[in-house]
mmCIF file of C-alpha atoms in Angstrom:
data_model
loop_
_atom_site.group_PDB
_atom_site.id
_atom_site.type_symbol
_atom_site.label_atom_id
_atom_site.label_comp_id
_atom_site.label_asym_id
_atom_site.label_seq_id
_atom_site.Cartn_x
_atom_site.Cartn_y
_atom_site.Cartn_z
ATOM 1 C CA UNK A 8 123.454 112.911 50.612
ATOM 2 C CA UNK A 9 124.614 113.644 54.044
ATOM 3 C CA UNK A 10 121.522 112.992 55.683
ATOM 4 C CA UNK A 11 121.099 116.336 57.331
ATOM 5 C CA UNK A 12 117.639 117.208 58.548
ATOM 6 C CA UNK A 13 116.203 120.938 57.456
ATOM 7 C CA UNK A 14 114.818 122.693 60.597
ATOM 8 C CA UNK A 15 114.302 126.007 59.478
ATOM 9 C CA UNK A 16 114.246 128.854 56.967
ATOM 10 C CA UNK A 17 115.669 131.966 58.341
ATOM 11 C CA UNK A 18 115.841 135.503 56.973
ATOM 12 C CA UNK A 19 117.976 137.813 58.414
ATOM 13 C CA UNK A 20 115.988 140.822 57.439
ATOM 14 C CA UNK A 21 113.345 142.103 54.519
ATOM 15 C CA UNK A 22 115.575 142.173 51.124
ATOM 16 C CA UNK A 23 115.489 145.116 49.317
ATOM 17 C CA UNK A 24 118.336 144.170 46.673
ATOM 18 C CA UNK A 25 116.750 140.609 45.408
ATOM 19 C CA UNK A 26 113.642 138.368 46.691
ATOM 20 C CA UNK A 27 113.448 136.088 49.609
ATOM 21 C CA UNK A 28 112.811 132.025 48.444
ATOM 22 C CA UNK A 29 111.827 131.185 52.150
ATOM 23 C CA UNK A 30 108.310 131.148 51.662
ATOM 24 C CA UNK A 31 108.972 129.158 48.207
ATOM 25 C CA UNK A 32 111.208 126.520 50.225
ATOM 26 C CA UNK A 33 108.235 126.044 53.250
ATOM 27 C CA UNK A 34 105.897 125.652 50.961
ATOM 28 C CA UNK A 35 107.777 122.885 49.454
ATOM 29 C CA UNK A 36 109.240 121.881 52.725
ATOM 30 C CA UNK A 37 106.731 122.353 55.431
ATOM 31 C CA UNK A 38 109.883 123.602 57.567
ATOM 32 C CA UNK A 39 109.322 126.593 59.566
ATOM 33 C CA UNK A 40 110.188 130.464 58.569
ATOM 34 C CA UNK A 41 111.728 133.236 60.828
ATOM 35 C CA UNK A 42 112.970 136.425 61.055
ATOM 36 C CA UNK A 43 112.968 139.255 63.587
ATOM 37 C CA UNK A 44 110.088 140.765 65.259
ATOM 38 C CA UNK A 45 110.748 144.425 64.012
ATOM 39 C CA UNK A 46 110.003 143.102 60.110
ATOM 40 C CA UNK A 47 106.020 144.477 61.824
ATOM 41 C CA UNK A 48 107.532 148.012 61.480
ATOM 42 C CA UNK A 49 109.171 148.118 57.936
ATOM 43 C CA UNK A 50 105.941 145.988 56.738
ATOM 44 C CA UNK A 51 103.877 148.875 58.114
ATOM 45 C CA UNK A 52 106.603 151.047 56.745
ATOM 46 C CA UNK A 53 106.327 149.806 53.136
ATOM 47 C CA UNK A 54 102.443 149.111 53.477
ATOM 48 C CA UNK A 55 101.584 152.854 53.367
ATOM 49 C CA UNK A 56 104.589 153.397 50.143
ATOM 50 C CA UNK A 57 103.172 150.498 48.480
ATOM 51 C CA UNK A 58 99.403 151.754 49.601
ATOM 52 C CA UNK A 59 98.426 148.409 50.458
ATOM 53 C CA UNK A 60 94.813 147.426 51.446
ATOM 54 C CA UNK A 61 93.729 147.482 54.935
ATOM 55 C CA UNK A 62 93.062 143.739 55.020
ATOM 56 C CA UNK A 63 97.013 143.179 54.350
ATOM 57 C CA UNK A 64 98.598 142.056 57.454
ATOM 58 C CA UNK A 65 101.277 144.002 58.711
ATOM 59 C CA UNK A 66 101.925 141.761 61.816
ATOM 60 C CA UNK A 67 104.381 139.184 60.590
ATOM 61 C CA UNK A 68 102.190 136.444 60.545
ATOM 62 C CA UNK A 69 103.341 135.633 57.192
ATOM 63 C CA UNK A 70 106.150 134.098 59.411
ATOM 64 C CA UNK A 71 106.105 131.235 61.526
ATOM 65 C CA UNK A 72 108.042 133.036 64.461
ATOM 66 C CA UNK A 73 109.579 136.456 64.822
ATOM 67 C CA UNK A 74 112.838 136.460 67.157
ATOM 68 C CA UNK A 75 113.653 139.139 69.940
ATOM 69 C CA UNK A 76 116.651 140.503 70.377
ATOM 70 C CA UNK A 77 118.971 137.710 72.541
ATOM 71 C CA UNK A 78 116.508 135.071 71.852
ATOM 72 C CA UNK A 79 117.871 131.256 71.981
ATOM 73 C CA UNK A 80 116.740 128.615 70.156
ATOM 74 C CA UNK A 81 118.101 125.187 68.835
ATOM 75 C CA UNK A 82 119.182 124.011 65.173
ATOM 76 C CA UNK A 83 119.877 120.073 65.856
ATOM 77 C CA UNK A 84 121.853 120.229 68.825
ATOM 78 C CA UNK A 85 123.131 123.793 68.340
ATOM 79 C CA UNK A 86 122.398 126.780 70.379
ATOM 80 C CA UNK A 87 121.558 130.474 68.353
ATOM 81 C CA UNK A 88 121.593 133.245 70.147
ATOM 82 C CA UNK A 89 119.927 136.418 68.089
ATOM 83 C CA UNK A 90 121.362 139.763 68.069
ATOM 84 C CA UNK A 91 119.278 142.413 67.069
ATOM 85 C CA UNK A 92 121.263 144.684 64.069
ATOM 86 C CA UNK A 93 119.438 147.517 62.778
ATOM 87 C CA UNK A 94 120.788 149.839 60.208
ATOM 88 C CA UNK A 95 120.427 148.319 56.562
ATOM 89 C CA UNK A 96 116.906 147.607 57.841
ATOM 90 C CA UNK A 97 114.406 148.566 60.757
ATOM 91 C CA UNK A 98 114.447 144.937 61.006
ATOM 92 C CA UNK A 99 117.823 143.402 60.697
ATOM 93 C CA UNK A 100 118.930 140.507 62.852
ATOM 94 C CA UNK A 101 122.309 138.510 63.080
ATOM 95 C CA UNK A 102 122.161 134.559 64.425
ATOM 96 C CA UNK A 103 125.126 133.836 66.465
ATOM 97 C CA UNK A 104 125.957 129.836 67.136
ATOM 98 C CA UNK A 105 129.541 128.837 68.550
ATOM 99 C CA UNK A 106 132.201 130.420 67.031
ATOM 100 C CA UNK A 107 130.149 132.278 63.917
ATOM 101 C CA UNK A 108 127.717 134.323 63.350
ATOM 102 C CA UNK A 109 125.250 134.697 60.170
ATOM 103 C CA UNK A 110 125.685 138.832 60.223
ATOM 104 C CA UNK A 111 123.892 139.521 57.092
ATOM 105 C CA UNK A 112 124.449 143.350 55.631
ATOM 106 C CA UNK A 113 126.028 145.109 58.227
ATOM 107 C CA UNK A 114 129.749 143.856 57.698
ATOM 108 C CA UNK A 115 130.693 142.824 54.784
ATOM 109 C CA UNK A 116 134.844 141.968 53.807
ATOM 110 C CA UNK A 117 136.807 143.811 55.100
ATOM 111 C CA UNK A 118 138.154 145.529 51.651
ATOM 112 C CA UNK A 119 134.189 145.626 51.163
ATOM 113 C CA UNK A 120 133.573 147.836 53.913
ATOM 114 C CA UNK A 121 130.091 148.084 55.323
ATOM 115 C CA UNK A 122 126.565 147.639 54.022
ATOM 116 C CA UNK A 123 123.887 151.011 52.662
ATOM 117 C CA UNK A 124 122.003 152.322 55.079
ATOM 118 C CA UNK A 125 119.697 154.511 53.155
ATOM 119 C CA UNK A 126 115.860 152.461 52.448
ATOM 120 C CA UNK A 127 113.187 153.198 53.962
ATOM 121 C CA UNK A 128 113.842 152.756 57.569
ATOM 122 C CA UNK A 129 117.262 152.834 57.404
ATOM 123 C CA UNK A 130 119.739 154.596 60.047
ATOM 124 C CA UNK A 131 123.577 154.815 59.298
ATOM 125 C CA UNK A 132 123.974 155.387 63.483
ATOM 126 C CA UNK A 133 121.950 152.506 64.116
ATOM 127 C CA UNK A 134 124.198 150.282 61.992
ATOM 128 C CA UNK A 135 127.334 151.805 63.608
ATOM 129 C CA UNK A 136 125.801 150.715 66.977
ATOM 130 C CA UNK A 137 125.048 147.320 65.599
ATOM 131 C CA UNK A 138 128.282 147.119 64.203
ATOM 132 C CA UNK A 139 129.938 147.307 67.453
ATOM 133 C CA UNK A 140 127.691 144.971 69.034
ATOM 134 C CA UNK A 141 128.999 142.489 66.408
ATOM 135 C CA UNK A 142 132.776 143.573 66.936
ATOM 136 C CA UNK A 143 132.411 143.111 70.628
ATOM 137 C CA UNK A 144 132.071 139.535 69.702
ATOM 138 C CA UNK A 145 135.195 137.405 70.568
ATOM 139 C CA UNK A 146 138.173 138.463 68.367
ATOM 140 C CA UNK A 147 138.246 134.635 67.013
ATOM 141 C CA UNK A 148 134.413 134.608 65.597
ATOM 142 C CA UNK A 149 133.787 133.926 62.379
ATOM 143 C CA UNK A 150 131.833 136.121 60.338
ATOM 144 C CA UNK A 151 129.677 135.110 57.749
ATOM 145 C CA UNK A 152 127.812 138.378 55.404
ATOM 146 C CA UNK A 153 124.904 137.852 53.019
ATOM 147 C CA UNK A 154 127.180 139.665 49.740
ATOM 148 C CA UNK A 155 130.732 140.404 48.683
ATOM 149 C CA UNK A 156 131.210 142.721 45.686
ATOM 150 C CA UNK A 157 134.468 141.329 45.007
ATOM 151 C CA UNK A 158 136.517 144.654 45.123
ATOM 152 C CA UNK A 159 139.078 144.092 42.137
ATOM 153 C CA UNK A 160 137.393 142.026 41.032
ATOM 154 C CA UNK A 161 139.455 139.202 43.319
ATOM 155 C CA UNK A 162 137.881 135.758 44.106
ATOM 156 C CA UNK A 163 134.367 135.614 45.856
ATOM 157 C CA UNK A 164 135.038 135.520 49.367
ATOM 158 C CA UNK A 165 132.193 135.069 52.553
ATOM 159 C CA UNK A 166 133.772 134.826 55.903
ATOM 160 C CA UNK A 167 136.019 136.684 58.068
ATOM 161 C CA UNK A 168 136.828 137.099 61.638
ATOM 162 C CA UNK A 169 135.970 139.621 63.860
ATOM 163 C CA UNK A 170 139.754 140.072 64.996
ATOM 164 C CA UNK A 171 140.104 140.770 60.913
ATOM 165 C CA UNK A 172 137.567 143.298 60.755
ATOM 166 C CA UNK A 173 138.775 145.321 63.634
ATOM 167 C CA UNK A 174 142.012 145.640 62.175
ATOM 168 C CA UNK A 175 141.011 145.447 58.022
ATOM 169 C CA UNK A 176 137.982 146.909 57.501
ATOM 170 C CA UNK A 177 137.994 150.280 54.985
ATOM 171 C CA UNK A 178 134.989 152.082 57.056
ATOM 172 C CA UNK A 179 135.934 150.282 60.497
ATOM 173 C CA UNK A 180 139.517 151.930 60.345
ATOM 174 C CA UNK A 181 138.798 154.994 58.914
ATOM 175 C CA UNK A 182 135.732 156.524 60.844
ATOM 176 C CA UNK A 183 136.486 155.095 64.427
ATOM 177 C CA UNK A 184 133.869 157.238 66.188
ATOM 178 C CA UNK A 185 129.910 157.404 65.309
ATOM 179 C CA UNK A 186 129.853 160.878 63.973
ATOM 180 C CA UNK A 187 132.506 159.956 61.477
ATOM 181 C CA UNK A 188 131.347 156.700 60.233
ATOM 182 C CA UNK A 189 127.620 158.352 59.947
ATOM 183 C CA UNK A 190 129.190 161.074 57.972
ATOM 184 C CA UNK A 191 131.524 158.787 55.825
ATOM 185 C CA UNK A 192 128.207 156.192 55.374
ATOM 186 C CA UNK A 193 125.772 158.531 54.686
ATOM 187 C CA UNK A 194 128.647 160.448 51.802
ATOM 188 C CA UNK A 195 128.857 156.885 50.075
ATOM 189 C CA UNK A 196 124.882 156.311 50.416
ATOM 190 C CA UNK A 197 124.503 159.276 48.466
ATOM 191 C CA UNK A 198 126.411 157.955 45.594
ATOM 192 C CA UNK A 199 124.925 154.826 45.064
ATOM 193 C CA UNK A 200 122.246 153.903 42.636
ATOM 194 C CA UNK A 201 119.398 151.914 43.877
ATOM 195 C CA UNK A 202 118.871 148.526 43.928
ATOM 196 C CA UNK A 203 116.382 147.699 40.317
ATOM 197 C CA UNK A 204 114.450 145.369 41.823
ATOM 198 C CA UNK A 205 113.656 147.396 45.132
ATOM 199 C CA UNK A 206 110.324 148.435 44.107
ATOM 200 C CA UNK A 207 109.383 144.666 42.914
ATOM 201 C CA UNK A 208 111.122 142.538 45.788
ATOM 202 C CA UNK A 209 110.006 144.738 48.803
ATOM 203 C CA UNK A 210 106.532 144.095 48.205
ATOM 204 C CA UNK A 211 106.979 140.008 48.093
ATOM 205 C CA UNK A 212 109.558 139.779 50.739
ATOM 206 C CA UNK A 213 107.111 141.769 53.518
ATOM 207 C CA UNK A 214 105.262 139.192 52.532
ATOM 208 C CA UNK A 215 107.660 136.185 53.747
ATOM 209 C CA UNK A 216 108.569 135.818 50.372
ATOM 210 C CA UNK A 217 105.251 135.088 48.881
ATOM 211 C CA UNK A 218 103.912 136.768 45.520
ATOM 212 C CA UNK A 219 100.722 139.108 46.695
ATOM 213 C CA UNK A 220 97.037 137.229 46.510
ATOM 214 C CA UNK A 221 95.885 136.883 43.283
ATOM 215 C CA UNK A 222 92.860 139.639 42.463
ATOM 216 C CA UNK A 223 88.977 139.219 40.990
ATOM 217 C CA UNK A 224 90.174 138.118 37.664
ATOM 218 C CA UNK A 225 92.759 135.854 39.380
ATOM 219 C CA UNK A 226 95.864 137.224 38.447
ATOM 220 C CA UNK A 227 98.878 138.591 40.784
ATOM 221 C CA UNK A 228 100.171 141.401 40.142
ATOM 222 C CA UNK A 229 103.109 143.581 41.601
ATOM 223 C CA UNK A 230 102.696 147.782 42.026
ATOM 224 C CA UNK A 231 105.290 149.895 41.164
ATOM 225 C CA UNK A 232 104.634 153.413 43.285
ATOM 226 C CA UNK A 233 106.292 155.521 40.623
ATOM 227 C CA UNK A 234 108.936 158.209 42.133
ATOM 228 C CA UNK A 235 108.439 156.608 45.790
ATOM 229 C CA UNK A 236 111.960 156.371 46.133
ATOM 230 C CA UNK A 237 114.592 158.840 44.357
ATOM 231 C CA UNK A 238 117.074 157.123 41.987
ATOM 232 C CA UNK A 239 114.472 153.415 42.246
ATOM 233 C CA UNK A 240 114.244 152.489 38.145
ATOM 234 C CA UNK A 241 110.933 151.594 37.852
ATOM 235 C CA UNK A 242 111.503 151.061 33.838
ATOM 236 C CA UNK A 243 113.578 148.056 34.082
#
């Protein structure tokens, strides 16, 4: 054991591609969760696909406490800074402390490229925006994503700099205005499947993570909307 203290949980945005363990790990912890203050808008988004009761609250208060965009706050003597990084998500967020920053799916390696912007809520410009935001960083910041796909199938690999990225990335070099990397994210969105457990996770993670309230004969269950989303496998 190291003997390091655990202050908090944080999520970076609502998962659509697997399910969020923070409100598993408070519950066992009684450390605090957090995540950006937009996750109100793609839980209102996702309340009306999922047709969720009017009692569910779509307010974040499943959270501890929602960050705003440059918002500070301390992990042990450590300052984070939060950058607000829409695009994968209505909601995404990127925690910046020192010399790295947590950026989540916006950038991933650079032979990776960059992260889907087509769920719900999504906006291919608004992750080129964020995506500059992150590259205006110093060229020496480490950059830390949530997934790497391992392109050849090479070694797993999870941080990068932002000096690398400028001058590596597949989508950063190749579309080096807005209306190009729109065009050339929006072409590749259209070819990929969707995640199988969107329609399962989306509904737990707007929830902080938590499986929904059990009903009148005490048993949780998820919904599946059938043919909410095009190309979401319901069946799997």
């Amino acid at each position: 054991m190291r003997g390091y203290t655990l202050e908090w949980i944080l999520d970076t945005h609502p998962h659509a591609d697997h399910f969020s363990g923070a409100g598993y790990l408070s519950e066992r912890t009684g450390v605090p969760t957090a995540i950006g203050a937009k996750v109100v808008d793609v839980q209102k988004l996702w309340k009306g696909i999922y047709n969720l009761p009017l009692s569910f609250p779509a307010d974040g208060s499943q959270w501890h406490r929602l960050f705003s965009d440059g918002e500070r706050f301390k992990i042990g003597n450590m300052d984070v800074e939060v950058l607000f990084t829409p695009g994968h998500t209505l909601a995404s967020i990127a925690y910046v402390t020192g010399d790295a920053a947590f950026i989540h799916d916006t950038l991933f390696m650079p032979d990776g490229g960059t992260a889907r912007a087509d769920f719900p809520g999504g906006s291919a410009s608004a992750l080129w925006k964020s995506i500059q935001r992150i590259l205006a960083l110093p060229d020496e910041t480490r950059l830390f994503t949530g997934h790497d796909y391992r392109p050849g199938d090479r070694k797993p690999a999870w941080e990068s700099t932002v000096a690398q990225q400028k001058a590596e990335n597949i989508h950063v070099t190749k579309a080096m205005t807005e209306e190009e990397f729109v065009a050339l994210r929006e072409g590749r969105d259209r070819e990929l499947p969707m995640p199988k457990l969107i329609l399962h996770s989306l509904q737990v993670n707007i929830r902080g993570g938590r499986l929904p309230e059990p009903e009148s004969n005490g048993k949780r269950y998820l919904k599946i909307p059938l043919d909410a989303l095009e190309g979401a496998r319901w069946d799997e």
